[in-house]
mmCIF file of C-alpha atoms in Angstrom:
data_model
loop_
_atom_site.group_PDB
_atom_site.id
_atom_site.type_symbol
_atom_site.label_atom_id
_atom_site.label_comp_id
_atom_site.label_asym_id
_atom_site.label_seq_id
_atom_site.Cartn_x
_atom_site.Cartn_y
_atom_site.Cartn_z
ATOM 1 C CA UNK L 1 0.091 -0.152 0.156
ATOM 2 C CA UNK L 2 1.258 3.323 -0.883
ATOM 3 C CA UNK L 3 0.236 6.775 0.552
ATOM 4 C CA UNK L 4 0.775 10.150 -1.631
ATOM 5 C CA UNK L 5 2.688 12.872 -0.393
ATOM 6 C CA UNK L 6 -0.111 14.980 -0.517
ATOM 7 C CA UNK L 7 -1.564 12.752 2.451
ATOM 8 C CA UNK L 8 1.365 13.263 4.466
ATOM 9 C CA UNK L 9 1.068 16.178 7.045
ATOM 10 C CA UNK L 10 4.126 15.497 9.160
ATOM 11 C CA UNK L 11 7.077 13.101 9.814
ATOM 12 C CA UNK L 12 8.256 11.575 12.868
ATOM 13 C CA UNK L 13 11.770 12.473 13.468
ATOM 14 C CA UNK L 14 13.370 9.132 15.468
ATOM 15 C CA UNK L 15 16.754 10.918 16.127
ATOM 16 C CA UNK L 16 18.103 9.168 19.281
ATOM 17 C CA UNK L 17 14.883 7.929 20.461
ATOM 18 C CA UNK L 18 16.081 4.011 19.931
ATOM 19 C CA UNK L 19 18.404 4.865 23.045
ATOM 20 C CA UNK L 20 15.872 6.312 25.359
ATOM 21 C CA UNK L 21 18.081 6.018 28.686
ATOM 22 C CA UNK L 22 20.856 8.327 27.167
ATOM 23 C CA UNK L 23 18.486 11.087 25.615
ATOM 24 C CA UNK L 24 19.218 13.417 28.676
ATOM 25 C CA UNK L 25 22.981 12.702 28.182
ATOM 26 C CA UNK L 26 22.694 13.621 24.577
ATOM 27 C CA UNK L 27 20.624 16.754 25.158
ATOM 28 C CA UNK L 28 23.402 18.222 27.822
ATOM 29 C CA UNK L 29 26.167 17.020 25.132
ATOM 30 C CA UNK L 30 24.514 18.669 22.163
ATOM 31 C CA UNK L 31 23.383 22.013 24.115
ATOM 32 C CA UNK L 32 26.505 22.207 25.025
ATOM 33 C CA UNK L 33 28.306 21.814 21.870
ATOM 34 C CA UNK L 34 25.772 24.036 20.175
ATOM 35 C CA UNK L 35 26.123 27.222 22.785
ATOM 36 C CA UNK L 36 29.965 26.781 22.276
ATOM 37 C CA UNK L 37 29.524 26.592 18.445
ATOM 38 C CA UNK L 38 27.403 29.911 18.816
ATOM 39 C CA UNK L 39 29.730 31.824 21.422
ATOM 40 C CA UNK L 40 32.958 30.528 19.281
ATOM 41 C CA UNK L 41 31.750 31.438 15.577
ATOM 42 C CA UNK L 42 30.042 34.874 17.090
ATOM 43 C CA UNK L 43 33.418 36.121 18.709
ATOM 44 C CA UNK L 44 35.213 35.222 15.468
ATOM 45 C CA UNK L 45 32.386 37.104 13.333
ATOM 46 C CA UNK L 46 32.673 40.096 15.871
ATOM 47 C CA UNK L 47 36.063 40.236 15.800
ATOM 48 C CA UNK L 48 37.134 40.130 12.286
ATOM 49 C CA UNK L 49 34.342 42.940 11.763
ATOM 50 C CA UNK L 50 35.443 45.106 14.318
ATOM 51 C CA UNK L 51 39.145 44.815 14.557
ATOM 52 C CA UNK L 52 40.955 47.024 11.887
ATOM 53 C CA UNK L 53 43.954 44.731 11.598
ATOM 54 C CA UNK L 54 41.544 42.154 10.575
ATOM 55 C CA UNK L 55 40.060 43.471 7.241
ATOM 56 C CA UNK L 56 42.054 41.485 4.610
ATOM 57 C CA UNK L 57 40.136 39.074 2.256
ATOM 58 C CA UNK L 58 41.223 35.922 4.325
ATOM 59 C CA UNK L 59 39.385 37.396 7.495
ATOM 60 C CA UNK L 60 36.726 38.398 5.369
ATOM 61 C CA UNK L 61 35.934 35.238 4.133
ATOM 62 C CA UNK L 62 36.521 33.645 7.671
ATOM 63 C CA UNK L 63 33.919 35.884 8.955
ATOM 64 C CA UNK L 64 31.439 34.878 6.254
ATOM 65 C CA UNK L 65 32.372 31.296 7.016
ATOM 66 C CA UNK L 66 31.489 31.855 10.617
ATOM 67 C CA UNK L 67 27.880 33.543 9.716
ATOM 68 C CA UNK L 68 27.482 30.276 7.877
ATOM 69 C CA UNK L 69 28.431 28.035 10.497
ATOM 70 C CA UNK L 70 25.822 29.755 13.023
ATOM 71 C CA UNK L 71 22.909 29.298 10.327
ATOM 72 C CA UNK L 72 23.998 25.653 9.424
ATOM 73 C CA UNK L 73 23.714 24.427 13.198
ATOM 74 C CA UNK L 74 20.766 26.556 13.639
ATOM 75 C CA UNK L 75 18.664 24.653 11.173
ATOM 76 C CA UNK L 76 19.308 21.143 12.781
ATOM 77 C CA UNK L 77 20.101 21.264 16.492
ATOM 78 C CA UNK L 78 17.513 23.272 17.906
ATOM 79 C CA UNK L 79 15.133 20.643 16.564
ATOM 80 C CA UNK L 80 17.021 17.839 17.891
ATOM 81 C CA UNK L 81 17.037 19.439 21.230
ATOM 82 C CA UNK L 82 13.670 19.953 21.254
ATOM 83 C CA UNK L 83 12.638 16.246 20.218
ATOM 84 C CA UNK L 84 15.238 14.930 22.901
ATOM 85 C CA UNK L 85 13.300 16.192 25.345
ATOM 86 C CA UNK L 86 9.505 15.828 24.085
ATOM 87 C CA UNK L 87 7.531 12.668 23.192
ATOM 88 C CA UNK L 88 6.190 14.555 20.522
ATOM 89 C CA UNK L 89 8.766 14.177 17.604
ATOM 90 C CA UNK L 90 6.874 15.469 14.637
ATOM 91 C CA UNK L 91 7.718 17.626 12.176
ATOM 92 C CA UNK L 92 5.735 19.083 9.720
ATOM 93 C CA UNK L 93 5.659 18.287 6.001
ATOM 94 C CA UNK L 94 6.740 22.131 5.063
ATOM 95 C CA UNK L 95 8.744 22.419 8.204
ATOM 96 C CA UNK L 96 10.867 19.231 6.996
ATOM 97 C CA UNK L 97 10.809 20.520 3.448
ATOM 98 C CA UNK L 98 12.132 24.103 4.818
ATOM 99 C CA UNK L 99 14.944 22.349 6.980
ATOM 100 C CA UNK L 100 16.240 20.152 4.061
ATOM 101 C CA UNK L 101 16.591 22.627 1.669
ATOM 102 C CA UNK L 102 17.993 25.132 4.203
ATOM 103 C CA UNK L 103 20.576 23.050 5.270
ATOM 104 C CA UNK L 104 21.424 22.019 1.853
ATOM 105 C CA UNK L 105 21.986 25.536 0.860
ATOM 106 C CA UNK L 106 23.994 26.702 3.564
ATOM 107 C CA UNK L 107 26.346 23.469 3.360
ATOM 108 C CA UNK L 108 26.640 24.106 -0.179
ATOM 109 C CA UNK L 109 27.810 27.808 0.465
ATOM 110 C CA UNK L 110 30.251 26.693 3.139
ATOM 111 C CA UNK L 111 31.706 24.298 0.311
ATOM 112 C CA UNK L 112 32.291 27.451 -1.967
ATOM 113 C CA UNK L 113 33.405 29.262 0.618
ATOM 114 C CA UNK L 114 36.082 27.061 1.494
ATOM 115 C CA UNK L 115 37.225 27.205 -2.001
ATOM 116 C CA UNK L 116 37.363 31.025 -2.188
ATOM 117 C CA UNK L 117 39.331 30.752 1.095
ATOM 118 C CA UNK L 118 41.844 28.096 -0.781
ATOM 119 C CA UNK L 119 41.814 30.711 -3.919
ATOM 120 C CA UNK L 120 42.984 33.681 -1.431
ATOM 121 C CA UNK L 121 45.637 31.720 0.082
ATOM 122 C CA UNK L 122 46.679 30.466 -3.398
ATOM 123 C CA UNK L 123 46.933 34.289 -4.753
ATOM 124 C CA UNK L 124 48.536 35.178 -1.605
ATOM 125 C CA UNK L 125 51.308 32.810 -1.608
ATOM 126 C CA UNK L 126 51.532 32.065 -5.493
ATOM 127 C CA UNK L 127 51.178 35.442 -6.691
ATOM 128 C CA UNK L 128 51.898 38.136 -3.880
ATOM 129 C CA UNK L 129 52.621 40.961 -6.154
ATOM 130 C CA UNK L 130 49.510 40.752 -7.661
ATOM 131 C CA UNK L 131 47.794 40.204 -4.395
ATOM 132 C CA UNK L 132 46.101 43.371 -3.609
ATOM 133 C CA UNK L 133 44.748 43.735 -7.429
ATOM 134 C CA UNK L 134 43.552 40.489 -7.795
ATOM 135 C CA UNK L 135 41.955 40.211 -4.605
ATOM 136 C CA UNK L 136 40.001 43.469 -4.618
ATOM 137 C CA UNK L 137 36.847 44.362 -2.133
ATOM 138 C CA UNK L 138 34.620 43.855 -5.186
ATOM 139 C CA UNK L 139 36.193 40.334 -6.067
ATOM 140 C CA UNK L 140 35.632 39.310 -2.598
ATOM 141 C CA UNK L 141 32.043 40.188 -2.600
ATOM 142 C CA UNK L 142 31.374 38.652 -5.843
ATOM 143 C CA UNK L 143 33.062 35.441 -4.613
ATOM 144 C CA UNK L 144 30.914 35.408 -1.263
ATOM 145 C CA UNK L 145 27.921 35.966 -3.265
ATOM 146 C CA UNK L 146 28.558 33.360 -5.671
ATOM 147 C CA UNK L 147 29.256 30.958 -2.977
ATOM 148 C CA UNK L 148 25.810 31.796 -1.560
ATOM 149 C CA UNK L 149 23.629 31.487 -4.688
ATOM 150 C CA UNK L 150 25.771 28.437 -6.393
ATOM 151 C CA UNK L 151 23.872 25.771 -4.593
ATOM 152 C CA UNK L 152 20.443 27.485 -4.493
ATOM 153 C CA UNK L 153 18.921 26.009 -7.607
ATOM 154 C CA UNK L 154 20.350 22.929 -7.504
ATOM 155 C CA UNK L 155 19.373 22.407 -3.786
ATOM 156 C CA UNK L 156 15.864 23.803 -4.269
ATOM 157 C CA UNK L 157 15.272 21.244 -7.211
ATOM 158 C CA UNK L 158 16.557 18.509 -4.868
ATOM 159 C CA UNK L 159 13.995 19.406 -2.116
ATOM 160 C CA UNK L 160 11.220 19.920 -4.913
ATOM 161 C CA UNK L 161 11.980 16.376 -6.225
ATOM 162 C CA UNK L 162 11.945 14.587 -2.918
ATOM 163 C CA UNK L 163 8.960 16.281 -1.367
ATOM 164 C CA UNK L 164 6.631 15.772 -4.636
ATOM 165 C CA UNK L 165 7.366 11.813 -4.649
ATOM 166 C CA UNK L 166 5.359 9.338 -3.184
ATOM 167 C CA UNK L 167 5.870 8.530 0.345
ATOM 168 C CA UNK L 168 5.193 4.853 1.771
ATOM 169 C CA UNK L 169 2.986 4.509 4.842
ATOM 170 C CA UNK L 170 5.663 4.771 7.322
ATOM 171 C CA UNK L 171 6.543 8.519 7.871
ATOM 172 C CA UNK L 172 9.359 7.685 10.293
ATOM 173 C CA UNK L 173 12.434 9.495 9.452
ATOM 174 C CA UNK L 174 15.459 7.459 10.985
ATOM 175 C CA UNK L 175 17.440 10.481 11.754
ATOM 176 C CA UNK L 176 17.767 13.699 13.806
ATOM 177 C CA UNK L 177 17.013 15.727 10.788
ATOM 178 C CA UNK L 178 15.401 15.732 7.387
ATOM 179 C CA UNK L 179 18.511 14.596 5.608
ATOM 180 C CA UNK L 180 18.599 13.552 1.498
ATOM 181 C CA UNK L 181 19.261 9.761 2.384
ATOM 182 C CA UNK L 182 16.807 9.189 5.246
ATOM 183 C CA UNK L 183 13.854 11.028 3.204
ATOM 184 C CA UNK L 184 15.018 9.082 0.032
ATOM 185 C CA UNK L 185 14.489 5.837 2.088
ATOM 186 C CA UNK L 186 10.782 6.704 2.497
ATOM 187 C CA UNK L 187 9.987 7.039 -1.099
ATOM 188 C CA UNK L 188 8.076 4.250 -2.353
ATOM 189 C CA UNK L 189 8.959 2.776 -6.014
ATOM 190 C CA UNK L 190 11.953 3.753 -8.045
ATOM 191 C CA UNK L 191 14.519 6.119 -6.445
ATOM 192 C CA UNK L 192 16.944 5.960 -9.205
ATOM 193 C CA UNK L 193 16.328 9.446 -10.275
ATOM 194 C CA UNK L 194 16.573 10.748 -6.667
ATOM 195 C CA UNK L 195 19.852 8.865 -6.339
ATOM 196 C CA UNK L 196 21.236 10.055 -9.818
ATOM 197 C CA UNK L 197 20.061 13.686 -8.809
ATOM 198 C CA UNK L 198 21.959 13.349 -5.425
ATOM 199 C CA UNK L 199 25.135 12.171 -6.879
ATOM 200 C CA UNK L 200 25.335 15.046 -9.373
ATOM 201 C CA UNK L 201 24.532 17.360 -6.800
ATOM 202 C CA UNK L 202 27.472 15.789 -4.804
ATOM 203 C CA UNK L 203 29.626 16.393 -7.770
ATOM 204 C CA UNK L 204 28.568 19.808 -8.523
ATOM 205 C CA UNK L 205 28.942 20.880 -4.789
ATOM 206 C CA UNK L 206 31.186 18.479 -3.363
ATOM 207 C CA UNK L 207 33.621 16.897 -5.570
ATOM 208 C CA UNK L 208 34.254 19.734 -7.758
ATOM 209 C CA UNK L 209 34.830 22.269 -4.992
ATOM 210 C CA UNK L 210 37.174 19.875 -3.396
ATOM 211 C CA UNK L 211 39.276 19.300 -6.521
ATOM 212 C CA UNK L 212 39.374 23.005 -6.897
ATOM 213 C CA UNK L 213 40.595 23.418 -3.173
ATOM 214 C CA UNK L 214 43.333 20.369 -3.888
ATOM 215 C CA UNK L 215 44.447 21.837 -6.896
ATOM 216 C CA UNK L 216 44.910 25.260 -5.226
ATOM 217 C CA UNK L 217 46.835 23.250 -2.743
ATOM 218 C CA UNK L 218 49.114 21.370 -5.140
ATOM 219 C CA UNK L 219 50.467 24.978 -6.450
ATOM 220 C CA UNK L 220 50.788 26.184 -3.087
ATOM 221 C CA UNK L 221 52.848 23.498 -2.003
ATOM 222 C CA UNK L 222 54.704 23.656 -5.162
ATOM 223 C CA UNK L 223 55.630 27.444 -4.306
ATOM 224 C CA UNK L 224 56.468 26.614 -0.800
ATOM 225 C CA UNK L 225 59.007 24.147 -1.597
ATOM 226 C CA UNK L 226 61.002 26.403 -3.775
ATOM 227 C CA UNK L 227 61.320 29.130 -0.935
ATOM 228 C CA UNK L 228 64.701 28.746 0.334
ATOM 229 C CA UNK L 229 64.492 29.360 4.250
ATOM 230 C CA UNK L 230 63.006 26.929 6.410
ATOM 231 C CA UNK L 231 61.449 29.613 8.410
ATOM 232 C CA UNK L 232 59.710 31.092 5.144
ATOM 233 C CA UNK L 233 58.432 27.473 4.186
ATOM 234 C CA UNK L 234 56.920 27.029 7.665
ATOM 235 C CA UNK L 235 55.208 30.665 7.757
ATOM 236 C CA UNK L 236 53.651 30.263 4.575
ATOM 237 C CA UNK L 237 52.622 26.626 5.414
ATOM 238 C CA UNK L 238 51.156 27.937 8.346
ATOM 239 C CA UNK L 239 48.692 30.306 6.751
ATOM 240 C CA UNK L 240 47.025 27.308 5.156
ATOM 241 C CA UNK L 241 47.332 24.788 7.803
ATOM 242 C CA UNK L 242 43.861 25.780 9.439
ATOM 243 C CA UNK L 243 42.063 26.016 6.612
ATOM 244 C CA UNK L 244 43.257 22.418 5.287
ATOM 245 C CA UNK L 245 41.964 20.909 8.396
ATOM 246 C CA UNK L 246 38.678 22.229 8.038
ATOM 247 C CA UNK L 247 38.160 20.797 4.506
ATOM 248 C CA UNK L 248 39.616 17.414 5.681
ATOM 249 C CA UNK L 249 37.074 17.599 8.511
ATOM 250 C CA UNK L 250 34.066 18.505 6.419
ATOM 251 C CA UNK L 251 34.307 16.749 2.988
ATOM 252 C CA UNK L 252 35.653 13.610 4.557
ATOM 253 C CA UNK L 253 32.504 12.955 6.508
ATOM 254 C CA UNK L 254 30.075 14.350 4.311
ATOM 255 C CA UNK L 255 31.223 12.391 1.322
ATOM 256 C CA UNK L 256 31.056 9.161 3.434
ATOM 257 C CA UNK L 257 27.398 9.622 3.427
ATOM 258 C CA UNK L 258 26.514 10.923 0.109
ATOM 259 C CA UNK L 259 28.738 9.257 -2.092
ATOM 260 C CA UNK L 260 27.559 5.869 -1.091
ATOM 261 C CA UNK L 261 25.134 4.001 -3.291
ATOM 262 C CA UNK L 262 21.664 3.342 -1.510
ATOM 263 C CA UNK L 263 22.374 -0.606 -1.521
ATOM 264 C CA UNK L 264 25.437 0.059 0.802
ATOM 265 C CA UNK L 265 23.554 2.578 3.176
ATOM 266 C CA UNK L 266 22.912 1.873 6.922
ATOM 267 C CA UNK L 267 20.843 4.776 8.161
ATOM 268 C CA UNK L 268 22.116 4.352 11.787
ATOM 269 C CA UNK L 269 25.726 4.725 10.524
ATOM 270 C CA UNK L 270 24.789 7.640 8.252
ATOM 271 C CA UNK L 271 22.986 9.391 11.382
ATOM 272 C CA UNK L 272 26.147 9.080 13.316
ATOM 273 C CA UNK L 273 28.463 10.217 10.317
ATOM 274 C CA UNK L 274 25.966 13.200 9.719
ATOM 275 C CA UNK L 275 27.234 14.584 13.144
ATOM 276 C CA UNK L 276 30.762 14.769 12.059
ATOM 277 C CA UNK L 277 29.935 17.174 9.031
ATOM 278 C CA UNK L 278 26.938 19.011 10.746
ATOM 279 C CA UNK L 279 28.031 19.456 14.250
ATOM 280 C CA UNK L 280 31.559 18.839 14.621
ATOM 281 C CA UNK L 281 33.266 21.477 11.777
ATOM 282 C CA UNK L 282 31.193 24.375 12.940
ATOM 283 C CA UNK L 283 32.332 23.940 16.813
ATOM 284 C CA UNK L 284 35.895 23.211 15.756
ATOM 285 C CA UNK L 285 36.489 25.633 13.301
ATOM 286 C CA UNK L 286 36.419 28.689 15.842
ATOM 287 C CA UNK L 287 38.964 26.389 17.793
ATOM 288 C CA UNK L 288 41.553 25.935 14.815
ATOM 289 C CA UNK L 289 41.536 29.383 13.331
ATOM 290 C CA UNK L 290 42.372 31.006 16.957
ATOM 291 C CA UNK L 291 44.491 28.573 18.304
ATOM 292 C CA UNK L 292 46.682 28.516 14.999
ATOM 293 C CA UNK L 293 46.209 32.226 14.162
ATOM 294 C CA UNK L 294 48.234 34.868 16.159
ATOM 295 C CA UNK L 295 46.333 37.828 14.576
ATOM 296 C CA UNK L 296 42.945 36.572 15.636
ATOM 297 C CA UNK L 297 44.352 35.439 18.920
ATOM 298 C CA UNK L 298 45.654 38.953 19.811
ATOM 299 C CA UNK L 299 42.387 40.469 18.563
ATOM 300 C CA UNK L 300 40.073 38.101 20.517
ATOM 301 C CA UNK L 301 42.241 39.116 23.498
ATOM 302 C CA UNK L 302 41.612 42.612 22.864
ATOM 303 C CA UNK L 303 37.690 42.141 22.747
ATOM 304 C CA UNK L 304 37.725 39.820 26.033
ATOM 305 C CA UNK L 305 39.544 42.478 27.575
ATOM 306 C CA UNK L 306 37.183 44.988 26.630
ATOM 307 C CA UNK L 307 34.441 42.924 27.685
ATOM 308 C CA UNK L 308 35.922 42.500 31.077
ATOM 309 C CA UNK L 309 36.691 45.773 31.525
ATOM 310 C CA UNK L 310 32.942 47.071 30.691
ATOM 311 C CA UNK L 311 31.657 44.579 32.877
ATOM 312 C CA UNK L 312 33.946 45.421 35.901
ATOM 313 C CA UNK L 313 33.034 49.399 35.001
ATOM 314 C CA UNK L 314 29.658 48.208 35.275
ATOM 315 C CA UNK L 315 29.692 46.451 38.572
ATOM 316 C CA UNK L 316 31.753 49.472 40.228
ATOM 317 C CA UNK L 317 29.099 51.877 39.035
ATOM 318 C CA UNK L 318 26.558 49.852 40.702
ATOM 319 C CA UNK L 319 28.451 49.371 43.503
ATOM 320 C CA UNK L 320 28.504 53.060 43.943
ATOM 321 C CA UNK L 321 25.119 53.754 43.421
ATOM 322 C CA UNK L 322 24.255 51.177 46.281
ATOM 323 C CA UNK L 323 26.764 53.209 48.730
ATOM 324 C CA UNK L 324 25.140 56.338 47.657
ATOM 325 C CA UNK L 325 21.793 55.142 48.240
ATOM 326 C CA UNK L 326 22.775 54.327 51.895
ATOM 327 C CA UNK L 327 24.064 58.012 52.751
ATOM 328 C CA UNK L 328 21.508 59.730 54.992
ATOM 329 C CA UNK L 329 20.069 62.898 53.741
ATOM 330 C CA UNK L 330 21.626 66.128 55.315
#
């Protein structure tokens, strides 16, 4: 028996309900991760926006990446946290479609922002004399706008294709958000078109960006090896290492899920692999870029010092007001 998608009003996000004794622990862990992610990326965004020493193209792209990370995690984690506490684990049909499209669009934008960052490092190291001209403000804005818009048609088309399919009687999604493999698993009948579109999507928004990043780093490595001094090679490599770590973490886990054929899919395994590309990179990225970047650490230290100073002055002012309030009138 089949049920047409027009009769499906909502879906049931199973999440981690098959481990009921651990739901409270999961809630605590994921809430902590989410708060740390928001804090870390917000600080990076504020620091790179306000500090005059961090207005180069590299930090402009980093600021946009941090903004993307906030949106990327906010699409999935709040819903997951709600489901971990609530017995009602339903998500509406339109809510599921919106969640999937938003997640895919922000994910695609992140992939291309990473390409823009790799290109920026390539120009800085391989063509340093032309860097100010090539990486002008206009070029940077165009690259960011293109990163945001590149995935929109494909991802909206993918969402439309999935949510206009016929779903079987079960509306239970064995995942903590509306992800493509889990949604395709609910479709009745032939799903080869969905799988083909998903693989084309991965090629356009995953494999091609990764190939462009790889090509950039091959050129960068070739240039770095020609630098005569060890200190010079170390300095050049250190400007790329943070970005390279982020790329490996994001692409490695993402491709492990999306490039597998349906026959080899294990929804339980995909669910846990999804944590690596949907939750861990946004959490770890601020740490990678602050711990390995002297300029960001210094700027962050100044911001935290000013916040501390502001808070100290506020408490001192409140203390003085309370003291004055106890002085008897003459």
